[in-house]
Each structure stands twice: as structure tokens, then as C-alpha cells.
GROMACS .gro file of C-alpha atoms in nm:
model
  325
    1MET     CA    1   0.000   0.000   0.000
    2TYR     CA    2   0.121   0.349  -0.084
    3ILE     CA    3   0.129   0.520   0.257
    4GLU     CA    4   0.286   0.212   0.416
    5GLN     CA    5   0.590   0.260   0.191
    6ALA     CA    6   0.714   0.509   0.451
    7PHE     CA    7   0.753   0.228   0.705
    8LYS     CA    8   1.037   0.092   0.492
    9ALA     CA    9   1.230   0.414   0.559
   10LEU     CA   10   1.319   0.614   0.870
   11HIS     CA   11   0.980   0.753   0.965
   12ASP     CA   12   1.016   0.914   1.311
   13TRP     CA   13   0.780   1.212   1.348
   14TRP     CA   14   1.064   1.452   1.421
   15ARG     CA   15   1.228   1.368   1.090
   16TYR     CA   16   0.922   1.499   0.906
   17ILE     CA   17   0.928   1.823   1.106
   18ILE     CA   18   1.295   1.877   1.026
   19GLY     CA   19   1.229   1.775   0.667
   20VAL     CA   20   0.952   2.031   0.622
   21PHE     CA   21   1.176   2.307   0.759
   22ILE     CA   22   1.454   2.211   0.517
   23ILE     CA   23   1.212   2.202   0.223
   24VAL     CA   24   1.061   2.541   0.311
   25PHE     CA   25   1.412   2.682   0.346
   26GLY     CA   26   1.494   2.545   0.001
   27VAL     CA   27   1.190   2.719  -0.148
   28PHE     CA   28   1.292   3.042   0.029
   29ILE     CA   29   1.642   3.020  -0.121
   30GLY     CA   30   1.488   2.958  -0.462
   31GLN     CA   31   1.276   3.274  -0.431
   32ILE     CA   32   1.576   3.501  -0.379
   33PRO     CA   33   1.651   3.553  -0.753
   34PHE     CA   34   1.287   3.645  -0.821
   35THR     CA   35   1.272   3.889  -0.530
   36ALA     CA   36   1.607   4.041  -0.625
   37ALA     CA   37   1.497   4.089  -0.987
   38VAL     CA   38   1.172   4.261  -0.880
   39LEU     CA   39   1.356   4.490  -0.636
   40LEU     CA   40   1.621   4.579  -0.897
   41LYS     CA   41   1.358   4.669  -1.156
   42ALA     CA   42   1.160   4.870  -0.901
   43PHE     CA   43   1.467   5.074  -0.811
   44LYS     CA   44   1.546   5.130  -1.179
   45ASP     CA   45   1.189   5.245  -1.240
   46GLY     CA   46   1.201   5.472  -0.938
   47GLU     CA   47   0.921   5.286  -0.763
   48ASN     CA   48   0.888   5.198  -0.397
   49PRO     CA   49   0.921   4.815  -0.373
   50SER     CA   50   0.717   4.811  -0.052
   51GLY     CA   51   0.424   4.943  -0.252
   52LEU     CA   52   0.410   4.628  -0.465
   53ASP     CA   53   0.160   4.373  -0.337
   54GLN     CA   54   0.182   4.000  -0.414
   55SER     CA   55  -0.021   4.028  -0.733
   56ALA     CA   56   0.186   4.320  -0.863
   57MET     CA   57   0.511   4.137  -0.795
   58MET     CA   58   0.392   3.830  -0.987
   59SER     CA   59   0.335   4.036  -1.303
   60TYR     CA   60   0.602   4.304  -1.264
   61LEU     CA   61   0.876   4.149  -1.477
   62GLU     CA   62   0.883   4.055  -1.844
   63PRO     CA   63   0.651   3.748  -1.866
   64ASN     CA   64   0.911   3.489  -1.968
   65LEU     CA   65   1.164   3.610  -1.711
   66ASN     CA   66   0.888   3.631  -1.453
   67LEU     CA   67   0.776   3.272  -1.522
   68PHE     CA   68   1.131   3.135  -1.512
   69LEU     CA   69   1.216   3.302  -1.181
   70MET     CA   70   0.883   3.204  -1.025
   71LEU     CA   71   0.926   2.840  -1.121
   72LEU     CA   72   1.290   2.835  -1.012
   73SER     CA   73   1.190   2.832  -0.645
   74PHE     CA   74   0.985   2.517  -0.701
   75ALA     CA   75   1.280   2.347  -0.871
   76VAL     CA   76   1.502   2.426  -0.573
   77GLY     CA   77   1.227   2.309  -0.339
   78LEU     CA   78   1.200   1.981  -0.528
   79ALA     CA   79   1.576   1.927  -0.501
   80ALA     CA   80   1.557   1.993  -0.126
   81LEU     CA   81   1.266   1.751  -0.088
   82LEU     CA   82   1.447   1.472  -0.272
   83LEU     CA   83   1.761   1.527  -0.064
   84VAL     CA   84   1.553   1.513   0.254
   85THR     CA   85   1.391   1.183   0.157
   86LYS     CA   86   1.722   1.032   0.049
   87TYR     CA   87   1.946   1.136   0.336
   88LEU     CA   88   1.712   1.210   0.629
   89HIS     CA   89   1.464   0.929   0.571
   90LYS     CA   90   1.679   0.688   0.366
   91GLN     CA   91   1.383   0.640   0.134
   92SER     CA   92   1.418   0.556  -0.232
   93PHE     CA   93   1.267   0.773  -0.504
   94THR     CA   94   1.049   0.482  -0.616
   95GLU     CA   95   0.904   0.422  -0.268
   96LEU     CA   96   0.823   0.792  -0.238
   97THR     CA   97   0.645   0.774  -0.574
   98THR     CA   98   0.457   0.446  -0.580
   99SER     CA   99   0.384   0.116  -0.410
  100ARG     CA  100   0.473  -0.065  -0.732
  101LYS     CA  101   0.816  -0.218  -0.777
  102GLN     CA  102   0.887   0.034  -1.051
  103ILE     CA  103   0.735   0.370  -1.141
  104ASP     CA  104   0.465   0.311  -1.401
  105TRP     CA  105   0.537   0.585  -1.653
  106LYS     CA  106   0.258   0.455  -1.879
  107ARG     CA  107   0.012   0.579  -1.618
  108PHE     CA  108   0.182   0.920  -1.613
  109TRP     CA  109   0.176   0.963  -1.990
  110PHE     CA  110  -0.179   0.832  -2.024
  111ILE     CA  111  -0.330   1.089  -1.787
  112PHE     CA  112  -0.095   1.361  -1.915
  113LEU     CA  113  -0.216   1.318  -2.274
  114PHE     CA  114  -0.574   1.246  -2.167
  115TRP     CA  115  -0.615   1.565  -1.964
  116GLY     CA  116  -0.392   1.770  -2.195
  117ILE     CA  117  -0.615   1.692  -2.493
  118ILE     CA  118  -0.939   1.744  -2.302
  119SER     CA  119  -0.835   2.070  -2.131
  120SER     CA  120  -0.694   2.210  -2.457
  121GLY     CA  121  -1.009   2.106  -2.640
  122LEU     CA  122  -1.224   2.288  -2.387
  123VAL     CA  123  -1.021   2.608  -2.435
  124VAL     CA  124  -1.042   2.582  -2.814
  125ALA     CA  125  -1.416   2.513  -2.799
  126ASP     CA  126  -1.474   2.811  -2.571
  127TYR     CA  127  -1.265   3.029  -2.805
  128TYR     CA  128  -1.486   2.942  -3.103
  129MET     CA  129  -1.811   2.972  -2.906
  130THR     CA  130  -1.722   3.305  -2.740
  131PRO     CA  131  -1.444   3.464  -2.947
  132GLU     CA  132  -1.524   3.803  -2.794
  133HIS     CA  133  -1.382   3.674  -2.465
  134TYR     CA  134  -1.036   3.620  -2.613
  135GLU     CA  135  -0.756   3.816  -2.773
  136LEU     CA  136  -0.487   3.661  -2.993
  137ASN     CA  137  -0.167   3.692  -2.790
  138PHE     CA  138   0.069   3.487  -3.009
  139GLN     CA  139   0.420   3.617  -3.081
  140LEU     CA  140   0.657   3.358  -3.231
  141LYS     CA  141   0.986   3.438  -3.058
  142PRO     CA  142   0.847   3.497  -2.705
  143PHE     CA  143   0.626   3.188  -2.748
  144ILE     CA  144   0.923   2.967  -2.839
  145ILE     CA  145   1.108   3.091  -2.531
  146LEU     CA  146   0.794   3.026  -2.326
  147CYS     CA  147   0.778   2.669  -2.459
  148VAL     CA  148   1.137   2.600  -2.350
  149ILE     CA  149   1.083   2.744  -2.003
  150ALA     CA  150   0.742   2.582  -1.953
  151ILE     CA  151   0.834   2.235  -2.079
  152ILE     CA  152   1.137   2.222  -1.848
  153PHE     CA  153   1.018   2.404  -1.538
  154VAL     CA  154   0.638   2.359  -1.516
  155PRO     CA  155   0.673   1.981  -1.460
  156LEU     CA  156   0.930   2.059  -1.189
  157GLN     CA  157   0.681   2.295  -1.023
  158THR     CA  158   0.394   2.048  -1.036
  159SER     CA  159   0.619   1.760  -0.932
  160PHE     CA  160   0.735   1.957  -0.629
  161GLU     CA  161   0.375   2.014  -0.520
  162GLU     CA  162   0.281   1.650  -0.581
  163TYR     CA  163   0.585   1.503  -0.408
  164LEU     CA  164   0.536   1.740  -0.114
  165PHE     CA  165   0.161   1.695  -0.061
  166ARG     CA  166   0.060   1.362  -0.219
  167GLY     CA  167   0.400   1.208  -0.142
  168TYR     CA  168   0.608   1.327   0.152
  169LEU     CA  169   0.329   1.467   0.370
  170MET     CA  170   0.069   1.206   0.275
  171GLN     CA  171   0.304   0.928   0.378
  172GLY     CA  172   0.445   1.112   0.679
  173ILE     CA  173   0.111   1.210   0.831
  174GLY     CA  174  -0.030   0.868   0.748
  175VAL     CA  175   0.234   0.668   0.937
  176ILE     CA  176   0.205   0.906   1.235
  177VAL     CA  177  -0.176   0.912   1.273
  178LYS     CA  178  -0.219   0.552   1.146
  179ASN     CA  179  -0.512   0.625   0.914
  180LYS     CA  180  -0.570   0.743   0.557
  181TRP     CA  181  -0.850   0.995   0.575
  182MET     CA  182  -0.662   1.241   0.794
  183PRO     CA  183  -0.358   1.282   0.566
  184LEU     CA  184  -0.596   1.311   0.270
  185ILE     CA  185  -0.793   1.594   0.434
  186ILE     CA  186  -0.491   1.773   0.583
  187THR     CA  187  -0.278   1.769   0.268
  188SER     CA  188  -0.573   1.880   0.054
  189CYS     CA  189  -0.656   2.174   0.283
  190VAL     CA  190  -0.294   2.286   0.316
  191PHE     CA  191  -0.249   2.250  -0.062
  192GLY     CA  192  -0.549   2.475  -0.116
  193LEU     CA  193  -0.455   2.730   0.148
  194LEU     CA  194  -0.104   2.771   0.006
  195HIS     CA  195  -0.268   2.913  -0.308
  196ILE     CA  196  -0.436   3.188  -0.108
  197ALA     CA  197  -0.174   3.442  -0.221
  198ASN     CA  198  -0.256   3.378  -0.589
  199PRO     CA  199  -0.407   3.677  -0.772
  200GLU     CA  200  -0.705   3.457  -0.864
  201VAL     CA  201  -0.815   3.467  -0.501
  202GLU     CA  202  -0.810   3.846  -0.497
  203LYS     CA  203  -1.007   3.859  -0.822
  204LEU     CA  204  -1.263   3.583  -0.759
  205GLY     CA  205  -1.283   3.596  -0.382
  206PRO     CA  206  -1.240   3.325  -0.117
  207MET     CA  207  -1.492   3.099  -0.292
  208ILE     CA  208  -1.216   2.987  -0.529
  209MET     CA  209  -1.058   2.804  -0.236
  210ILE     CA  210  -1.328   2.540  -0.299
  211TYR     CA  211  -1.157   2.475  -0.632
  212TYR     CA  212  -0.805   2.459  -0.486
  213ILE     CA  213  -0.899   2.235  -0.194
  214GLY     CA  214  -1.124   2.028  -0.418
  215THR     CA  215  -0.837   1.978  -0.661
  216GLY     CA  216  -0.619   1.865  -0.371
  217LEU     CA  217  -0.884   1.612  -0.268
  218PHE     CA  218  -0.915   1.490  -0.627
  219LEU     CA  219  -0.539   1.436  -0.661
  220GLY     CA  220  -0.520   1.278  -0.316
  221ILE     CA  221  -0.803   1.035  -0.389
  222MET     CA  222  -0.636   0.948  -0.718
  223THR     CA  223  -0.311   0.874  -0.535
  224LEU     CA  224  -0.466   0.659  -0.262
  225MET     CA  225  -0.692   0.462  -0.495
  226ASP     CA  226  -0.414   0.394  -0.745
  227GLU     CA  227  -0.154   0.326  -0.471
  228GLY     CA  228   0.092   0.565  -0.631
  229MET     CA  229   0.150   0.918  -0.755
  230GLU     CA  230   0.192   0.851  -1.127
  231LEU     CA  231  -0.158   0.969  -1.219
  232SER     CA  232  -0.152   1.280  -0.999
  233LEU     CA  233   0.191   1.374  -1.135
  234GLY     CA  234   0.070   1.345  -1.494
  235PHE     CA  235  -0.259   1.525  -1.440
  236HIS     CA  236  -0.104   1.819  -1.254
  237ALA     CA  237   0.176   1.858  -1.510
  238ALA     CA  238  -0.070   1.856  -1.802
  239ASN     CA  239  -0.308   2.098  -1.632
  240ASN     CA  240  -0.045   2.364  -1.567
  241LEU     CA  241   0.165   2.314  -1.880
  242PHE     CA  242  -0.114   2.329  -2.137
  243THR     CA  243  -0.272   2.623  -1.955
  244ALA     CA  244   0.057   2.815  -1.955
  245LEU     CA  245   0.098   2.762  -2.330
  246LEU     CA  246  -0.261   2.816  -2.440
  247VAL     CA  247  -0.419   3.096  -2.240
  248THR     CA  248  -0.332   3.367  -1.991
  249ALA     CA  249  -0.515   3.654  -1.826
  250ASP     CA  250  -0.422   3.969  -1.638
  251TRP     CA  251  -0.557   3.822  -1.313
  252THR     CA  252  -0.389   3.479  -1.313
  253ALA     CA  253  -0.072   3.357  -1.141
  254PHE     CA  254   0.086   3.258  -1.474
  255GLN     CA  255   0.138   3.571  -1.684
  256THR     CA  256   0.276   3.422  -2.006
  257HIS     CA  257   0.328   3.482  -2.378
  258SER     CA  258   0.056   3.225  -2.445
  259ILE     CA  259  -0.139   3.183  -2.767
  260LEU     CA  260  -0.456   3.340  -2.629
  261LYS     CA  261  -0.539   3.599  -2.367
  262ASP     CA  262  -0.867   3.573  -2.177
  263MET     CA  263  -1.031   3.918  -2.172
  264SER     CA  264  -1.359   3.813  -2.010
  265ASP     CA  265  -1.480   3.922  -1.668
  266PRO     CA  266  -1.399   3.623  -1.445
  267SER     CA  267  -1.672   3.717  -1.199
  268GLU     CA  268  -1.933   3.631  -1.463
  269THR     CA  269  -1.819   3.269  -1.496
  270ALA     CA  270  -1.667   3.216  -1.151
  271LEU     CA  271  -1.936   2.981  -1.023
  272SER     CA  272  -1.917   2.746  -1.322
  273GLU     CA  273  -1.535   2.748  -1.331
  274ILE     CA  274  -1.518   2.665  -0.959
  275PHE     CA  275  -1.802   2.417  -0.910
  276VAL     CA  276  -1.814   2.234  -1.245
  277PRO     CA  277  -1.455   2.098  -1.225
  278VAL     CA  278  -1.483   1.997  -0.858
  279PHE     CA  279  -1.832   1.846  -0.858
  280VAL     CA  280  -1.870   1.729  -1.219
  281VAL     CA  281  -1.541   1.693  -1.411
  282PHE     CA  282  -1.324   1.546  -1.136
  283PRO     CA  283  -1.577   1.279  -1.030
  284ILE     CA  284  -1.618   1.175  -1.395
  285ILE     CA  285  -1.240   1.143  -1.434
  286LEU     CA  286  -1.217   0.934  -1.116
  287PHE     CA  287  -1.494   0.709  -1.248
  288ILE     CA  288  -1.315   0.663  -1.581
  289LEU     CA  289  -0.984   0.586  -1.410
  290SER     CA  290  -1.153   0.342  -1.172
  291LYS     CA  291  -1.278   0.144  -1.471
  292ILE     CA  292  -0.944   0.155  -1.655
  293TYR     CA  293  -0.733   0.056  -1.355
  294LYS     CA  294  -1.001  -0.156  -1.182
  295TRP     CA  295  -1.004   0.029  -0.851
  296THR     CA  296  -1.193  -0.151  -0.575
  297ASP     CA  297  -1.248  -0.125  -0.200
  298TRP     CA  298  -1.282   0.254  -0.193
  299LYS     CA  299  -1.375   0.261   0.176
  300GLU     CA  300  -1.061   0.080   0.286
  301LYS     CA  301  -0.826   0.274   0.058
  302LEU     CA  302  -0.962   0.614   0.159
  303PHE     CA  303  -1.065   0.559   0.522
  304GLY     CA  304  -0.881   0.247   0.633
  305LYS     CA  305  -0.612   0.211   0.895
  306VAL     CA  306  -0.241   0.243   0.823
  307GLU     CA  307  -0.066  -0.053   0.978
  308GLU     CA  308   0.305  -0.115   0.990
  309PRO     CA  309   0.387  -0.416   0.774
  310VAL     CA  310   0.605  -0.700   0.893
  311LEU     CA  311   0.949  -0.621   0.755
  312LEU     CA  312   1.199  -0.871   0.633
  313THR     CA  313   1.514  -0.913   0.844
  314SER     CA  314   1.721  -0.753   0.567
  315GLU     CA  315   1.493  -0.448   0.563
  316ILE     CA  316   1.516  -0.410   0.942
  317ASP     CA  317   1.895  -0.430   0.923
  318ASN     CA  318   1.905  -0.164   0.650
  319ILE     CA  319   1.696   0.074   0.861
  320GLY     CA  320   1.900   0.001   1.172
  321ASN     CA  321   2.223   0.081   0.993
  322ASP     CA  322   2.097   0.435   0.931
  323THR     CA  323   2.019   0.530   1.290
  324ASN     CA  324   2.328   0.750   1.300
  325LEU     CA  325   2.108   1.022   1.152
   0.00000   0.00000   0.00000
């Protein structure tokens, strides 16, 4: 079982506390170039940096530079997280990712292409149905640069969030509280609340937190039912990557040189864009995946107990040899 993979590693509660501090510190270090670039530009423009709120800072730089520096902090955070799991917990990358003997990349690519095609199709369909809501934003050279940045760094950003919430914290909280529903709820709520600084929240109001927390629940359920993170990794990467390339808006976190720019008033469609994905689209996707991958015993996988498995003598010896940490 996926959460129980943590029992094969060093899983003392204090290790997870130290690990979270190290990971947060890594993200902080990764944010320094972005903050420095914003401050430098503000001084050059003769503006007071303290007058820039979070939303202004996220759109202050040239879009491609802004995107690169924003995503850099997630890349550093991911590196810190992987170092923590390797050296502090002595856990393999595979055991952090899945309960299978090997990472099933077919699952990753299936959901990546599945959701990439569907989400892109929805944008294209909306463009043709309501062309007045969009403005052509395509510029060849900036778009090519955007593609390079997005293809490399967006998957690092989404992987950091997945490995932190659906991986490290899901397993860590699970082996501490000895059940599955609590890590699912906690990681989903924290995942949602960490998006509270996004400009979308300022524009659409606190109701959008239903979408963020609901997305966290959706990805968490997907991880627990499939006993691994391959599907959540692929879905999250596709969702953010195709969005970054296809459409942007003045009020979104990703200000990019995308193909289209959404000029509509988000308050007019807020309810449908928040509630339809969470209560219609996500359940349908879970149903489809359950049929493809033959998920069963939902109650046990989502609400069951987390019990420490009986380890082989060789596994106990390997863990014991690492107690010098």
C-alpha cells in the first residue's frame, strides 16, 4: 500500500518536522533571484518596492523572465525535498512515488495526454463559441522561449507540489496518525490554502478556495486509490503546462506569452469554473480511471487504517544501519 511505503524508511515524526523546515528553506532560497529581480527593476523604475503587493510582484517582470524566476523556487524546493527523503529518511525515489516495484510511466503519460487533450479542447471550444472573450496573444519568438521554459520548469513545479503533498506529507502524516482519511484531508486543505496568495483569489474571492482544496482532494483520492503518484503527477503537469501555453489573463498567477489571452470578466463565470470541475469533471475522471485501472475497495483505501507491515530481516537491518542520523 502506498502510505505504508514510509515504514520501509526512517519515519520518526521529528524527521518529518525537520524535513519540512529544510524544504521550506529550500523554497525560500529559490525565491531570492525572483525577489532580487523585482527589487532591482523597481529601483530602476524609481518605484517603492514596498508598494508592490503580491499580485503586482507576480506580473512586474517581463513574462518569460517572470515565469522562469517564479518556477525556479519550485525546482530548488523539489531538489531539497528529494535530498531530505534520500538522506534524512533513507527512502528511495520509487518508494516515495509508488507502491509498485517500478514507477509506471505509462500511467503518467496516459493521464498527461488524456487531460492535456481534453483541457486544450475545452479552451479551443470556448474560443470558437465566445471569441469576444479572447484576444490573440501569439508572438513567435516569445512563445518559443515560453515553450522551452514551460516544458522544463512547469513539470518541476507540479512535481514539487505533488511530491510534497501527495507524497512526503501524505506518507508522513499517514504513518504518524495511522489512518488514511486524515492525511488526505490535511494535505488537501494545506495544498489549497497555500494558493491563497494567488491573484485569482483576490479577483474571484475566497470561494475559489473550494476549487483549490477540491483539486487537492481529487489528486489525493487518485493517489490513494491507485496506490501511487503517477496519475496525480501526470494530471497536474498537463493541467499547468497546457494552460501556460494556451491561455493567460491579467488576473492569473501565470502571466505568459501564451497563444490566447482571456479578456472576459472572471466574476461572470466564476461559479461554473469553480463548481463544475470539482463536482462534475473530477468525479467523472475518477470514475473513468476506476474502470481503466479496476479500482476496488474505496472505503478501505480512503478511510482504512495504516498498519506497519512485517518487515523482512534484511529491511530491518538496512533501517537500523541508518540510525546515525
